[in-house]
Amino acid sequence: MTTKSILCVGAGEPGLPAAWEVVRAATPTEARRHYKTRPCAVGLLLVQEADSCAELGTFLLEHWNIHWTAVLPPSLVAHSSWRQLLRDHCHDYHTWPADSVRLRHTLGHALGMAALRADGELPTASEATLTGASAAIMRLRRQITKVAAASAPVLIWGESGSGKELAAQAVHAHSPRRKGPFVPINCGAIPASLIQSELFGHERGAFTGALREKRGLLESAQGGSVFLDEIGDLPMELQANLLRFLQEKTIYRVGGTRSIAVDVRVIAASHVNLLQAVQRGAFREDLYYRLNVLALDVPPLRERRDDLLPLAEHFFHTFSDERAPRVKGFSSRAAQAIRDYGWPGNVRELINRVRRAMVMAEGRLILPQDLGLAAATAKCAPLQLDDARVRAERDAIDASLLRAGRNITVAARDLGVSRMTLYRLLAKHGIPAPSHARYNGAPSE
């Protein structure tokens, strides 16, 4: 991929130089496919009057690591929703008809800014991202964008397995410190007798077995970010040392007498309520307020119901090299079981169950028992015949949309109905229509 690679989304001819590699996509759906194989650092959004602001906003949130420039009709700039989209997602914008000279200058500046990223490389599709399109995860993405630009400590709260480290990685990856290292430390996994040496390092001869000096984990994160996971498990005596570091930005190695300046950003996380821990006397109040400058809450999986099936499908493809060759996807009953389950172990549990099912499934489609959810499904109250028919119909629609990648035309063909009939069924069951439906021939709203 060249440094002059631009993802161009939408209809229109802005007059770009032939020397630039332009990856063209007529729709956001097509752009998503292109980006998976040909990631670009700069994007050009060609907006027309009929385009959906909400749909493009969703697309831009998914691709927030791209430097976007928009070209749109002057009339749209008068609408508050479009102005908000430009403020939140675009580095610059132009109006139609596009002035090709000015637009090339804008895109050239965006390419130059993108080239300043770590090692001069452009971002890849494997960058730390938070998968999903639910309202909860979209809100978290917006918060991360704001938090990443600052330099203050970040405190992330979330249940075990909800993705706190992934959120921390996203903060680092989109911050000015992205060139530096990201050092994760599980404060609950290091033995109490070693944690001070591990965090702050030690000098030669500081204790029996210290044959040479050692840099601590905080020092190894110089110029980057350190992620202190399960900060609530940090012993009280170490909390005082960490507080001193946050205040003075210096450390003392174990057995050392000289202070060492360390420039790192601290991102901490906990699955317990630290304020309650402060009230119990298990966590220092002054350290709590030092850490809790910028706060993020990672939503549990039960609050991301719209993400359940897309996440399951994502992990199915992520670990595709582990699955039995005959296994092709999820059955409608498995999809329903995924929706009905409470997921106390959050995303980590979903990953484990999907990976197990991919190996243990005996048929072409994964069943609830392959996921270990048959017992949970059996506990559900018996359904009346009419309810069973409604659920079966909904399951068939959901499974078809999942197989079709949320493409209305393909799903309707799979179900043996017309697109209009499928739209009526979606409305009947309260299933949200795919956001890119208009590009599949659906009637505009």
Coordinates of C-alpha atoms in Angstrom, one line a residue:
M1 CA 0.0 0.0 0.0
T2 CA 1.4 3.4 -1.0
T3 CA 1.3 6.4 1.2
K4 CA -1.0 8.1 -1.3
S5 CA -3.8 5.6 -0.8
I6 CA -7.3 7.1 -0.3
L7 CA -10.6 5.4 0.4
C8 CA -13.2 7.2 -1.7
V9 CA -16.8 6.5 -0.6
G10 CA -19.9 7.7 -2.5
A11 CA -20.9 9.0 -5.8
G12 CA -19.3 11.9 -7.7
E13 CA -16.1 12.9 -9.4
P14 CA -13.9 15.1 -7.3
G15 CA -11.0 15.1 -9.8
L16 CA -8.2 13.4 -7.9
P17 CA -4.6 13.1 -9.3
A18 CA -3.7 9.9 -11.2
A19 CA -0.6 9.5 -9.0
W20 CA -2.8 8.7 -6.0
E21 CA -4.1 5.2 -5.4
V22 CA -7.9 5.6 -5.0
V23 CA -9.9 2.7 -3.6
R24 CA -13.4 3.5 -4.8
A25 CA -16.6 2.3 -3.1
A26 CA -20.1 3.3 -4.1
T27 CA -21.6 2.5 -0.7
P28 CA -20.5 2.1 3.0
T29 CA -21.1 -1.6 2.7
E30 CA -18.7 -1.9 -0.3
A31 CA -16.2 0.4 1.6
R32 CA -16.2 -2.0 4.6
R33 CA -15.3 -4.9 2.3
H34 CA -12.5 -3.0 0.6
Y35 CA -11.0 -1.7 3.9
K36 CA -10.6 -5.3 5.2
T37 CA -8.1 -6.1 2.4
R38 CA -6.9 -2.6 1.5
P39 CA -6.8 -0.4 4.6
C40 CA -6.2 3.3 3.9
A41 CA -5.2 6.1 6.2
V42 CA -7.2 8.8 4.4
G43 CA -10.8 8.8 3.4
L44 CA -12.9 11.0 1.1
L45 CA -16.7 11.0 1.7
L46 CA -18.7 12.1 -1.3
V47 CA -22.2 13.0 0.1
Q48 CA -25.3 13.5 -1.9
E49 CA -28.7 14.9 -0.9
A50 CA -30.3 11.5 -0.6
D51 CA -27.7 10.0 1.7
S52 CA -28.5 9.1 5.3
C53 CA -26.7 11.0 8.0
A54 CA -27.3 8.3 10.6
E55 CA -26.0 5.6 8.3
L56 CA -22.8 7.5 7.4
G57 CA -22.3 8.4 11.1
T58 CA -22.4 4.7 12.0
F59 CA -19.9 3.9 9.2
L60 CA -17.6 6.7 10.3
L61 CA -17.7 5.5 13.9
E62 CA -16.6 2.1 12.7
H63 CA -13.6 3.6 10.8
W64 CA -12.6 6.3 13.3
N65 CA -8.9 5.8 12.7
I66 CA -9.1 7.2 9.1
H67 CA -8.5 11.0 8.4
W68 CA -11.8 11.8 6.7
T69 CA -12.6 14.7 4.4
A70 CA -16.2 15.2 3.2
V71 CA -17.7 16.8 0.1
L72 CA -21.4 17.6 0.5
P73 CA -24.1 19.8 -0.9
P74 CA -24.2 23.3 0.7
S75 CA -27.8 22.7 1.8
L76 CA -26.8 19.9 4.1
V77 CA -24.4 22.1 6.0
A78 CA -27.4 24.0 7.3
H79 CA -28.7 20.9 9.1
S80 CA -27.5 20.4 12.7
S81 CA -27.2 16.6 12.3
W82 CA -24.8 17.0 9.3
R83 CA -22.8 19.7 11.1
Q84 CA -22.5 17.3 14.1
L85 CA -21.2 14.6 11.8
L86 CA -18.6 16.9 10.3
R87 CA -17.4 18.0 13.8
D88 CA -17.2 14.5 15.2
H89 CA -15.7 12.6 12.3
C90 CA -14.1 14.8 9.7
H91 CA -10.8 16.7 9.6
D92 CA -12.1 19.0 6.9
Y93 CA -15.0 19.4 4.4
H94 CA -15.8 21.0 1.1
T95 CA -19.1 21.7 -0.7
W96 CA -20.2 20.7 -4.2
P97 CA -19.1 21.5 -6.8
A98 CA -15.7 20.5 -5.6
D99 CA -12.7 22.7 -6.3
S100 CA -10.2 20.1 -7.3
V101 CA -7.2 22.2 -6.5
R102 CA -8.3 23.0 -3.0
L103 CA -9.5 19.5 -2.4
R104 CA -6.1 18.0 -3.5
H105 CA -4.4 20.4 -1.0
T106 CA -6.7 19.2 1.8
L107 CA -6.1 15.6 1.0
G108 CA -2.4 16.1 0.7
H109 CA -2.4 17.6 4.2
A110 CA -4.4 14.7 5.5
L111 CA -1.9 12.2 3.9
G112 CA 1.0 14.1 5.5
M113 CA -0.7 14.0 9.0
A114 CA -1.4 10.3 8.5
A115 CA 2.3 9.7 7.7
L116 CA 3.3 10.9 11.1
R117 CA 1.9 7.8 12.7
A118 CA 4.1 5.2 14.4
D119 CA 7.1 4.3 12.2
G120 CA 5.5 6.2 9.3
E121 CA 3.2 3.3 8.7
L122 CA -0.5 3.5 7.9
P123 CA -3.0 1.8 10.1
T124 CA -4.1 -1.7 9.4
A125 CA -7.4 -3.4 9.8
S126 CA -6.0 -5.3 12.8
E127 CA -5.7 -2.2 15.0
A128 CA -7.3 -2.5 18.4
T129 CA -11.0 -2.0 17.8
L130 CA -14.2 -2.6 19.7
T131 CA -16.5 -4.8 17.6
G132 CA -20.2 -3.9 17.5
A133 CA -22.7 -1.3 16.5
S134 CA -25.0 -1.2 19.6
A135 CA -25.7 2.2 21.2
A136 CA -23.6 1.2 24.2
I137 CA -20.5 0.4 22.2
M138 CA -20.9 3.5 20.0
R139 CA -21.1 5.7 23.0
L140 CA -17.9 4.1 24.4
R141 CA -16.1 4.7 21.0
R142 CA -17.0 8.4 21.2
Q143 CA -15.7 8.6 24.7
I144 CA -12.5 6.9 23.8
T145 CA -11.9 9.4 21.0
K146 CA -12.1 12.3 23.4
V147 CA -10.1 10.6 26.2
A148 CA -7.3 9.5 23.8
A149 CA -6.4 13.1 22.9
A150 CA -5.7 14.1 26.5
S151 CA -2.8 13.1 28.6
A152 CA -4.4 12.6 32.1
P153 CA -4.8 9.2 33.7
V154 CA -7.7 7.1 32.7
L155 CA -9.8 4.8 34.9
I156 CA -11.8 2.0 33.2
W157 CA -14.5 0.2 35.0
G158 CA -16.2 -3.0 33.7
E159 CA -17.1 -6.5 34.6
S160 CA -14.6 -9.3 34.2
G161 CA -14.4 -10.3 30.5
S162 CA -16.1 -7.2 29.2
G163 CA -13.1 -5.9 27.3
K164 CA -11.4 -3.4 29.5
E165 CA -7.9 -4.1 28.1
L166 CA -9.3 -3.7 24.6
A167 CA -10.6 -0.3 25.6
A168 CA -7.2 0.6 27.0
Q169 CA -5.5 -0.5 23.8
A170 CA -7.9 1.7 21.8
V171 CA -7.1 4.7 24.0
H172 CA -3.4 4.1 23.5
A173 CA -3.7 3.4 19.7
H174 CA -5.5 6.7 19.1
S175 CA -3.4 8.9 21.4
P176 CA -0.3 10.9 20.7
R177 CA 1.7 8.2 22.5
R178 CA 0.8 5.5 19.9
K179 CA 4.5 5.5 18.8
G180 CA 5.5 4.3 22.3
P181 CA 5.0 0.9 23.9
F182 CA 1.7 -0.3 25.5
V183 CA 2.6 -2.3 28.6
P184 CA -0.2 -4.3 30.3
I185 CA 0.2 -5.3 34.0
N186 CA -2.2 -7.5 35.8
C187 CA -1.9 -6.3 39.4
G188 CA -3.7 -9.3 40.8
A189 CA -1.5 -11.9 39.0
I190 CA 1.9 -10.8 40.4
P191 CA 2.9 -12.3 43.8
A192 CA 2.9 -9.7 46.5
S193 CA 6.5 -10.4 47.3
L194 CA 7.6 -9.5 43.7
I195 CA 5.2 -6.8 42.7
Q196 CA 7.3 -3.9 43.8
S197 CA 10.4 -5.2 41.9
E198 CA 8.2 -5.9 38.9
L199 CA 6.7 -2.5 38.8
F200 CA 9.6 -0.3 39.8
G201 CA 12.6 -2.5 39.0
H202 CA 15.6 -3.2 41.3
E203 CA 19.3 -2.5 41.5
R204 CA 22.0 -5.1 41.6
G205 CA 22.3 -6.6 45.0
A206 CA 19.1 -5.2 46.3
F207 CA 18.1 -8.6 47.6
T208 CA 19.2 -12.2 47.4
G209 CA 19.2 -13.3 43.7
A210 CA 19.4 -9.7 42.3
L211 CA 22.5 -10.4 40.3
R212 CA 22.0 -7.5 37.9
E213 CA 19.9 -4.3 37.8
K214 CA 16.5 -4.6 36.2
R215 CA 14.2 -2.1 34.7
G216 CA 10.6 -2.3 36.0
L217 CA 7.5 -2.4 33.9
L218 CA 6.7 1.2 34.5
E219 CA 10.2 2.2 33.2
S220 CA 9.8 -0.1 30.2
A221 CA 6.7 1.8 29.1
Q222 CA 8.8 5.0 28.7
G223 CA 7.1 7.3 26.1
G224 CA 4.0 5.1 25.9
S225 CA 1.2 3.9 28.1
V226 CA 1.0 1.4 31.0
F227 CA -2.2 -0.5 31.7
L228 CA -2.7 -1.4 35.3
D229 CA -5.4 -4.1 35.2
E230 CA -7.3 -4.9 38.4
I231 CA -5.8 -2.0 40.2
G232 CA -8.0 -2.7 43.2
D233 CA -5.8 -5.8 43.9
L234 CA -2.7 -3.6 44.4
P235 CA -1.4 -3.9 48.0
M236 CA -1.8 -0.8 50.1
E237 CA 2.0 -0.2 50.5
L238 CA 2.4 -0.3 46.7
Q239 CA -0.5 2.1 46.3
A240 CA 1.5 4.8 48.2
N241 CA 4.4 4.2 45.8
L242 CA 2.1 4.5 42.7
L243 CA 0.6 7.7 44.1
R244 CA 4.1 9.2 44.5
F245 CA 4.9 8.2 40.9
L246 CA 1.6 9.9 39.6
Q247 CA 2.5 13.1 41.5
E248 CA 6.2 13.4 40.7
K249 CA 6.6 11.3 37.5
T250 CA 9.7 9.7 39.0
I251 CA 10.4 6.2 40.5
Y252 CA 13.0 4.6 42.8
R253 CA 14.1 1.1 42.0
V254 CA 14.2 -1.4 44.9
G255 CA 17.6 -0.8 46.5
G256 CA 18.2 2.4 44.6
T257 CA 18.9 5.9 45.9
R258 CA 18.4 8.0 42.8
S259 CA 15.1 9.0 41.3
I260 CA 14.5 8.1 37.7
A261 CA 12.1 10.2 35.5
V262 CA 9.5 8.1 33.7
D263 CA 7.2 9.6 31.1
V264 CA 4.2 7.3 30.7
R265 CA 0.5 7.6 30.7
V266 CA -1.3 5.5 33.3
I267 CA -4.5 3.7 32.3
A268 CA -6.0 1.7 35.2
A269 CA -8.9 -0.7 35.2
S270 CA -10.9 -2.6 37.8
H271 CA -14.0 -4.9 37.9
V272 CA -14.8 -3.7 41.5
N273 CA -16.2 -0.3 42.5
L274 CA -13.1 1.5 43.7
L275 CA -15.2 4.2 45.5
Q276 CA -16.8 1.4 47.6
A277 CA -13.3 0.0 48.2
V278 CA -12.2 3.4 49.4
Q279 CA -15.1 3.4 51.8
R280 CA -14.1 0.0 53.1
G281 CA -10.6 1.1 53.6
A282 CA -9.2 -1.3 51.0
F283 CA -8.1 1.4 48.5
R284 CA -6.4 4.8 49.1
E285 CA -8.8 7.7 48.6
D286 CA -6.0 10.0 47.3
L287 CA -4.9 7.4 44.8
Y288 CA -8.5 6.9 43.6
Y289 CA -8.9 10.6 42.8
R290 CA -5.5 10.7 41.1
L291 CA -6.5 7.9 38.8
N292 CA -10.2 8.8 38.3
V293 CA -9.5 11.9 36.1
L294 CA -11.0 10.5 32.9
A295 CA -13.4 7.6 33.5
L296 CA -14.7 5.0 31.0
D297 CA -17.4 2.4 31.6
V298 CA -17.2 -0.7 29.4
P299 CA -20.7 -2.1 29.1
P300 CA -21.4 -5.7 30.0
L301 CA -22.5 -8.0 27.1
R302 CA -26.0 -8.2 28.4
E303 CA -26.4 -4.5 27.6
R304 CA -25.2 -5.1 24.1
R305 CA -27.9 -7.4 22.8
D306 CA -27.6 -6.0 19.3
D307 CA -24.0 -7.0 19.2
L308 CA -24.4 -10.7 20.3
L309 CA -24.9 -12.3 16.9
P310 CA -22.4 -10.1 15.0
L311 CA -19.8 -10.8 17.8
A312 CA -20.4 -14.5 17.6
E313 CA -20.0 -14.3 13.8
H314 CA -16.9 -12.2 14.2
F315 CA -15.2 -14.8 16.5
F316 CA -16.4 -17.6 14.2
H317 CA -14.3 -16.1 11.4
T318 CA -11.5 -14.9 13.6
F319 CA -10.8 -18.5 14.8
S320 CA -11.7 -20.1 11.5
D321 CA -8.5 -22.1 11.4
E322 CA -9.6 -24.0 14.5
R323 CA -13.1 -25.1 13.3
A324 CA -13.9 -28.5 11.8
P325 CA -14.1 -28.1 8.0
R326 CA -17.7 -29.2 7.9
V327 CA -18.9 -26.4 10.2
K328 CA -20.4 -23.5 8.2
G329 CA -22.1 -21.3 10.8
F330 CA -24.8 -21.0 13.5
S331 CA -28.2 -22.6 13.4
S332 CA -31.3 -20.5 14.1
R333 CA -31.7 -22.4 17.4
A334 CA -28.1 -21.5 18.3
A335 CA -28.7 -17.9 17.4
Q336 CA -31.8 -17.8 19.6
A337 CA -29.9 -19.4 22.5
I338 CA -27.2 -16.8 22.2
R339 CA -29.8 -14.1 22.4
D340 CA -31.6 -15.6 25.4
Y341 CA -28.5 -16.3 27.5
G342 CA -27.4 -13.8 30.1
W343 CA -23.6 -14.0 29.4
P344 CA -22.3 -13.6 33.0
G345 CA -18.7 -14.1 31.7
N346 CA -19.2 -11.4 29.0
V347 CA -17.2 -11.3 25.8
R348 CA -14.6 -13.7 27.2
E349 CA -17.3 -16.3 27.8
L350 CA -18.7 -15.8 24.3
I351 CA -15.3 -16.3 22.7
N352 CA -14.7 -19.5 24.7
R353 CA -18.2 -21.0 23.9
V354 CA -17.9 -20.2 20.2
R355 CA -14.4 -21.7 19.9
R356 CA -15.6 -24.8 21.7
A357 CA -18.6 -25.2 19.5
M358 CA -16.5 -24.8 16.3
V359 CA -14.5 -27.8 17.4
M360 CA -17.2 -30.0 18.9
A361 CA -20.1 -29.4 16.5
E362 CA -21.0 -32.7 14.7
G363 CA -23.2 -31.1 11.9
R364 CA -22.8 -28.3 9.4
L365 CA -24.4 -25.8 11.7
I366 CA -23.6 -25.1 15.4
L367 CA -26.4 -26.1 17.7
P368 CA -27.2 -24.8 21.3
Q369 CA -25.7 -28.0 22.8
D370 CA -22.4 -27.3 21.0
L371 CA -22.3 -23.9 22.7
G372 CA -23.2 -25.5 26.0
L373 CA -26.4 -23.5 26.1
A374 CA -28.9 -26.4 25.7
A375 CA -29.6 -26.5 29.4
A376 CA -30.1 -22.7 29.6
T377 CA -32.5 -22.9 26.7
A378 CA -34.4 -25.8 28.3
K379 CA -35.0 -23.7 31.5
C380 CA -37.1 -21.3 29.5
A381 CA -40.9 -21.4 30.1
P382 CA -42.9 -23.6 27.6
L383 CA -44.2 -21.6 24.6
Q384 CA -47.8 -21.6 23.4
L385 CA -48.2 -22.8 19.8
D386 CA -48.7 -19.3 18.4
D387 CA -45.7 -18.0 20.3
A388 CA -43.6 -20.9 19.0
R389 CA -44.6 -20.1 15.4
V390 CA -43.7 -16.4 15.9
R391 CA -40.3 -17.4 17.4
A392 CA -39.6 -19.9 14.6
E393 CA -40.3 -17.2 12.0
R394 CA -38.1 -14.7 13.8
D395 CA -35.3 -17.2 14.2
A396 CA -35.5 -18.1 10.4
I397 CA -35.2 -14.4 9.5
D398 CA -32.4 -13.7 11.9
A399 CA -30.4 -16.7 10.8
S400 CA -30.9 -15.8 7.1
L401 CA -29.8 -12.2 7.7
L402 CA -26.7 -13.6 9.6
R403 CA -25.8 -15.9 6.7
A404 CA -26.4 -13.1 4.1
G405 CA -24.2 -10.7 6.0
R406 CA -27.2 -8.4 6.6
N407 CA -27.9 -8.1 2.9
I408 CA -31.6 -7.8 2.3
T409 CA -31.6 -9.1 -1.3
V410 CA -29.7 -12.2 -0.4
A411 CA -31.7 -12.9 2.7
A412 CA -35.0 -12.6 0.9
R413 CA -33.8 -15.0 -1.8
D414 CA -32.7 -17.4 0.9
L415 CA -36.1 -17.3 2.6
G416 CA -38.0 -17.5 -0.7
V417 CA -39.8 -14.2 -0.3
S418 CA -39.7 -10.8 -2.0
R419 CA -37.7 -7.9 -0.5
M420 CA -41.0 -6.1 0.3
T421 CA -42.3 -9.2 2.2
L422 CA -39.1 -9.4 4.1
Y423 CA -39.4 -5.7 5.1
R424 CA -42.9 -6.3 6.4
L425 CA -41.7 -9.3 8.4
L426 CA -38.9 -7.2 9.9
A427 CA -41.4 -4.6 11.0
K428 CA -43.7 -7.3 12.3
H429 CA -41.0 -8.8 14.6
G430 CA -39.4 -5.5 15.5
I431 CA -36.1 -6.5 13.9
P432 CA -34.1 -3.4 12.8
A433 CA -33.5 -3.3 9.1
P434 CA -29.9 -3.4 8.0
S435 CA -28.4 0.1 8.0
H436 CA -27.3 -0.3 4.3
A437 CA -30.8 -1.4 3.2
R438 CA -31.3 1.6 0.9
Y439 CA -28.3 0.5 -1.2
N440 CA -29.9 -3.0 -1.6
G441 CA -32.9 -1.6 -3.4
A442 CA -35.0 -0.9 -0.3
P443 CA -37.4 2.0 -0.4
S444 CA -35.9 5.2 1.1
E445 CA -37.4 6.5 4.3

